[in-house]
XYZ file of C-alpha atoms in Angstrom:
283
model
C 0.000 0.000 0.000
C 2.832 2.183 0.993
C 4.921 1.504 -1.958
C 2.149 2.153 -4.323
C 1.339 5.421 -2.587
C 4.841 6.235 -3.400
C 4.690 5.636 -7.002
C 1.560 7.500 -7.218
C 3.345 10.834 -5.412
C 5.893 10.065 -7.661
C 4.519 10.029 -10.984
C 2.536 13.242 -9.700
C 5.425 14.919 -8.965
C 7.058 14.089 -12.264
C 3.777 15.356 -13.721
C 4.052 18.553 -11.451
C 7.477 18.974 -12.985
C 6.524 18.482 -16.722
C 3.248 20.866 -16.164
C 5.634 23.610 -14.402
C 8.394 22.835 -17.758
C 5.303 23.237 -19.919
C 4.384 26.586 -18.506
C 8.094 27.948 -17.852
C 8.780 27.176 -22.022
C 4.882 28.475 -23.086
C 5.707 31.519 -21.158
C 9.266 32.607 -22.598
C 8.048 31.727 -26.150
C 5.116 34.383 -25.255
C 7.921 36.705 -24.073
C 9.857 36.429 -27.230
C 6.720 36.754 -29.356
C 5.526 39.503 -27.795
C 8.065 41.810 -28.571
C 8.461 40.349 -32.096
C 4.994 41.337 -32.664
C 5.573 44.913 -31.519
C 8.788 45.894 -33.616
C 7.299 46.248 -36.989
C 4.213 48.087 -35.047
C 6.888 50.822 -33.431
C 9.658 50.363 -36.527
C 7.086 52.275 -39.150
C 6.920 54.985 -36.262
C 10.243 56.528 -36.732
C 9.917 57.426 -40.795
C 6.381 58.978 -40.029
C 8.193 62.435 -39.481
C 9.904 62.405 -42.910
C 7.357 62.807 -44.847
C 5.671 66.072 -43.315
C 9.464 67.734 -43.805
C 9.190 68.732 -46.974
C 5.711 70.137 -45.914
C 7.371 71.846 -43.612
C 9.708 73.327 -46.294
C 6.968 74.267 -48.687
C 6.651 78.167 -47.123
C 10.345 78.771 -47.703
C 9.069 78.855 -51.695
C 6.355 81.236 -50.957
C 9.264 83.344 -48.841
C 11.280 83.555 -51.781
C 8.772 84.378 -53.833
C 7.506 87.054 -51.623
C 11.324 88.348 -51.675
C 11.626 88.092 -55.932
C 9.707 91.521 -56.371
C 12.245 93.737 -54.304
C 15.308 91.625 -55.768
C 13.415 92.307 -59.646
C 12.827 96.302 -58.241
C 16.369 97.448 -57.091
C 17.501 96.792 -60.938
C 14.467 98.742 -62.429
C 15.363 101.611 -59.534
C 18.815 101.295 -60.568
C 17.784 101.892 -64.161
C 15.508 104.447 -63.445
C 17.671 106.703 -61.780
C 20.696 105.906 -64.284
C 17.708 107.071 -67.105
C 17.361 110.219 -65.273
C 20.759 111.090 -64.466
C 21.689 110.253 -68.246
C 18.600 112.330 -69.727
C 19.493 114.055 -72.968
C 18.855 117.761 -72.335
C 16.999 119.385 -75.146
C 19.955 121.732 -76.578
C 23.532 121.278 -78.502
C 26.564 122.245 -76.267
C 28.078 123.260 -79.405
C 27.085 124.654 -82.475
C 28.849 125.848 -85.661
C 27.682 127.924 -88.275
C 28.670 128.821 -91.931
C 27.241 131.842 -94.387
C 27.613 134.594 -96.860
C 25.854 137.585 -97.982
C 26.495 140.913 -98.907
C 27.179 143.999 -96.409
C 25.311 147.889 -96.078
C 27.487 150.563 -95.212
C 27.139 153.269 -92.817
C 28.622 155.998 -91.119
C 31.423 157.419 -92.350
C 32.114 154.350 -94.596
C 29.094 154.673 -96.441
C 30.812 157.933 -97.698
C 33.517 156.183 -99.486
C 32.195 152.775 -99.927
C 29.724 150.794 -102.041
C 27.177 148.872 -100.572
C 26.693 144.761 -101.712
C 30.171 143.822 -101.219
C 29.979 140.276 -100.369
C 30.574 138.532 -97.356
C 31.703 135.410 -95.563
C 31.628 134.445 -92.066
C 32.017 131.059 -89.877
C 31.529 130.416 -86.552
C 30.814 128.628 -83.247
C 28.890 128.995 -80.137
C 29.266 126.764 -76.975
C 25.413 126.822 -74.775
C 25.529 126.919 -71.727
C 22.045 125.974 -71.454
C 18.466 126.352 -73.612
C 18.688 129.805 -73.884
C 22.260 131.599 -73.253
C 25.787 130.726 -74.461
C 29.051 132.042 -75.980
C 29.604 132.527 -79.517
C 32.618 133.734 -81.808
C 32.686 134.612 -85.492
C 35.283 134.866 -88.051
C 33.460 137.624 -90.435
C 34.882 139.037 -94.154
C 33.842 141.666 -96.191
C 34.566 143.362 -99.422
C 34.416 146.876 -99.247
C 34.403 148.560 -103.061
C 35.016 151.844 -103.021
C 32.647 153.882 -104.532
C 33.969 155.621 -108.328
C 33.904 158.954 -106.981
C 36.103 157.585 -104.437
C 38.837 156.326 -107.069
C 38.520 159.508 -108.827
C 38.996 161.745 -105.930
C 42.338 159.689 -104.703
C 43.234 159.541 -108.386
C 43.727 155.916 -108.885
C 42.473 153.723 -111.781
C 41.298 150.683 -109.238
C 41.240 150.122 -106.029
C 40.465 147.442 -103.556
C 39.521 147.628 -99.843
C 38.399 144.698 -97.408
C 37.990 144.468 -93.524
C 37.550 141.381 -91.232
C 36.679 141.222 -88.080
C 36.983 138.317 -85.096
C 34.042 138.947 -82.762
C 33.557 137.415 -79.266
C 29.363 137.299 -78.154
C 27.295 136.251 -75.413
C 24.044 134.619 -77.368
C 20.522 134.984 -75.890
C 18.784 132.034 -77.925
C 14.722 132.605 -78.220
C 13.095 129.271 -79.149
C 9.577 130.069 -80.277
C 8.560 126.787 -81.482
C 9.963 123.016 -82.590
C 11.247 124.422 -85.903
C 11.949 128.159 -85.607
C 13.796 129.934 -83.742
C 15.409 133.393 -82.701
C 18.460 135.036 -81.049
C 20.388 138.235 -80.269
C 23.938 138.623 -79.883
C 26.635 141.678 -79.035
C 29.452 141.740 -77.843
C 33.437 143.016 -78.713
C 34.786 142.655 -82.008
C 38.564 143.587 -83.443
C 38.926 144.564 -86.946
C 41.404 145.141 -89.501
C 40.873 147.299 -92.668
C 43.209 147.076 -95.414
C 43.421 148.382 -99.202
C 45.168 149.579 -101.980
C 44.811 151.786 -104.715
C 46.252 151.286 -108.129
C 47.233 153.698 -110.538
C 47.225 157.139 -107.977
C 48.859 159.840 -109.240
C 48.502 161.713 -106.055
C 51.826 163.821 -105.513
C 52.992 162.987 -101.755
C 52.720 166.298 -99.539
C 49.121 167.316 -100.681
C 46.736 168.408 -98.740
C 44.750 165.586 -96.742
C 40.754 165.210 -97.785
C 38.132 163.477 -96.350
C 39.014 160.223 -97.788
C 42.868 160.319 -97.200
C 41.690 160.840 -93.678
C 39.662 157.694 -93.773
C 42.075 155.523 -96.029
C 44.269 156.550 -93.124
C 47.505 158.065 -94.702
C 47.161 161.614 -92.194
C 47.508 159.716 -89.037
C 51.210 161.321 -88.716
C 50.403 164.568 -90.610
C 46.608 165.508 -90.655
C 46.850 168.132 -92.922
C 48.742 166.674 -95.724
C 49.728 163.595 -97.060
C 53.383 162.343 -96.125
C 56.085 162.825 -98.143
C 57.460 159.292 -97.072
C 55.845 155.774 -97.218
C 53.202 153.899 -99.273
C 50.463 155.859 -98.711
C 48.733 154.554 -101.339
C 48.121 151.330 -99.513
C 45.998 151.527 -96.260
C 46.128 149.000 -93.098
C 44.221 149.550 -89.543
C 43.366 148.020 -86.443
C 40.995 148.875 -85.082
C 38.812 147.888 -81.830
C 34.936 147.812 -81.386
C 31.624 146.351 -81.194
C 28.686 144.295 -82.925
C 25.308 143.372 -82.103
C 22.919 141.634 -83.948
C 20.420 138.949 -84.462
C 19.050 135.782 -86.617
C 15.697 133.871 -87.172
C 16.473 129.927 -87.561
C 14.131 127.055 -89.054
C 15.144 123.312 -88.239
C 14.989 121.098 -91.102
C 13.593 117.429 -91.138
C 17.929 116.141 -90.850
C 18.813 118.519 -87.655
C 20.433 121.455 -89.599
C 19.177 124.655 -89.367
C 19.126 127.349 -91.967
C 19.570 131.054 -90.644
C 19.414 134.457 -91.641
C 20.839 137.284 -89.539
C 21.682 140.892 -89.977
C 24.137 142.671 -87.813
C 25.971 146.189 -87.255
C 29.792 146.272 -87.081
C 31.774 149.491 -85.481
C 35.608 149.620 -85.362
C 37.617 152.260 -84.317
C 41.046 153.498 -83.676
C 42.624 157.334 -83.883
C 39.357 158.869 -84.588
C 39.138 156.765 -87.819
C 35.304 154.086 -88.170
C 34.731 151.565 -89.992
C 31.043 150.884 -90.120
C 29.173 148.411 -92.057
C 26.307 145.885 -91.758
C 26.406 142.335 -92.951
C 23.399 140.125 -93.782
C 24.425 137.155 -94.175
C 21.811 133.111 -94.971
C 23.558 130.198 -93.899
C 23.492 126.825 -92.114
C 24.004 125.868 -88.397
C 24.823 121.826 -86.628
């Protein structure tokens, strides 16, 4: 009875021991699983961030695009205010001119001296703005004595000629797109010069009007030297002009002038007076 009570606690206890086996390997194999099944739940997890990142970035486009217009304005300021500092102003800093004509004489000159001798002049003006700059002129012009002239010095031909370098401040007077005005005066030197041809004038006479002019009495003013070519006349002689032109612009830039002015020279008492008009071009 005993012995088979033993086998019986025996073979329970082995049967303890294989239940308590059973449970101790069921359990660990539920430990191991467990965390098996939760890695590919958590390992998904860590990426999720990624994807919202560029998301995250997508305002930094906008930004940029927000800043474009100011980088795009600082070169159309830039241009704008090179336009305005490089703005053509609406007048030449220099202009030349070219003409001819013929002269009037006055004064004293117009005593001894044909009118419509021809003349020639050329010039060039620097503006100083629209309406006021500096002009000088290079200005010729034949002087024919008159016949009664010739025949009271007693020559068979003559000829006579003054020019004249002239220095002016020029008002300019634009009136519209194609014409235009201005005024000039200013300081002028001239030189007169002749000679007479065939003058039998005996040295030592008495000194006229004309030898007076012709300037052969500046030594002796009541006769004509005995000494020297009096026959031949040169003066200098200091002054003024004044003046003024009407312009018209043509279709290629050029303008076409007219302009009359009054030229006075004058040295020992002796003028020279005459008045040229003269059509030409100014660039």
């Amino acid at each position: 009875m005993m012995a088979m009570f033993a086998r019986v606690t025996a073979t329970a206890s082995v049967l303890t021991l294989l239940v308590l086996m059973f449970l101790l390997g069921a359990g660990q194999g539920f430990a191991q699983t467990a965390p098996a099944e939760q890695t590919p739940a958590t390992a998904p997890a860590a990426p999720a961030p990624v994807p919202p990142a560029p998301a995250a970035q997508q305002p930094a486009t906008p930004t940029s695009a927000a800043q474009q217009p100011d980088t795009g304005q600082e070169p159309s300021d830039e241009v704008s205010s090179s336009s305005r500092r490089k703005k053509p102003h609406d007048y030449k800093n220099w202009v030349f001119d070219v003409g001819g004509g013929a002269n009037l004489d006055s004064g004293t000159t117009l005593t001894w001296v044909r009118g419509g001798g021809l003349v020639g002049t050329a010039g060039v003006a620097r503006n100083a703005n629209k309406y006021l700059g500096l002009r000088a002129d290079f200005i010729f012009a034949d002087l024919p004595l008159r016949d009664s002239t010739e025949n009271l010095a007693q020559a068979t031909g003559a000829r006579n000629y003054a020019y004249a370098i002239t220095l002016d401040p020029i008002i300019n007077l634009p009136v519209t797109s194609v014409y235009s005005g201005y005024v000039l005066f200013g300081a002028s030197f001239d030189h007169r010069a002749g000679s007479l041809s065939g003058s039998t004038t005996v040295p030592g006479s008495g000194c006229n009007g004309f030898w007076v002019w012709w300037g052969a009495c500046q030594n002796s003013p009541t006769s004509i030297p005995l000494s020297g070519s009096f026959v031949n006349s040169s003066l200098n002689q200091f002054g003024y002009n004044f003046g003024g032109g009407v312009t018209r612009k043509m279709p290629s830039g050029v303008e076409i002038y007219i302009e009359y002015r009054l030229m006075h020279g004058t040295s020992n008492g002796i003028t020279t007076d005459f008045r040229p008009i003269t059509i030409g071009f100014r660039w």
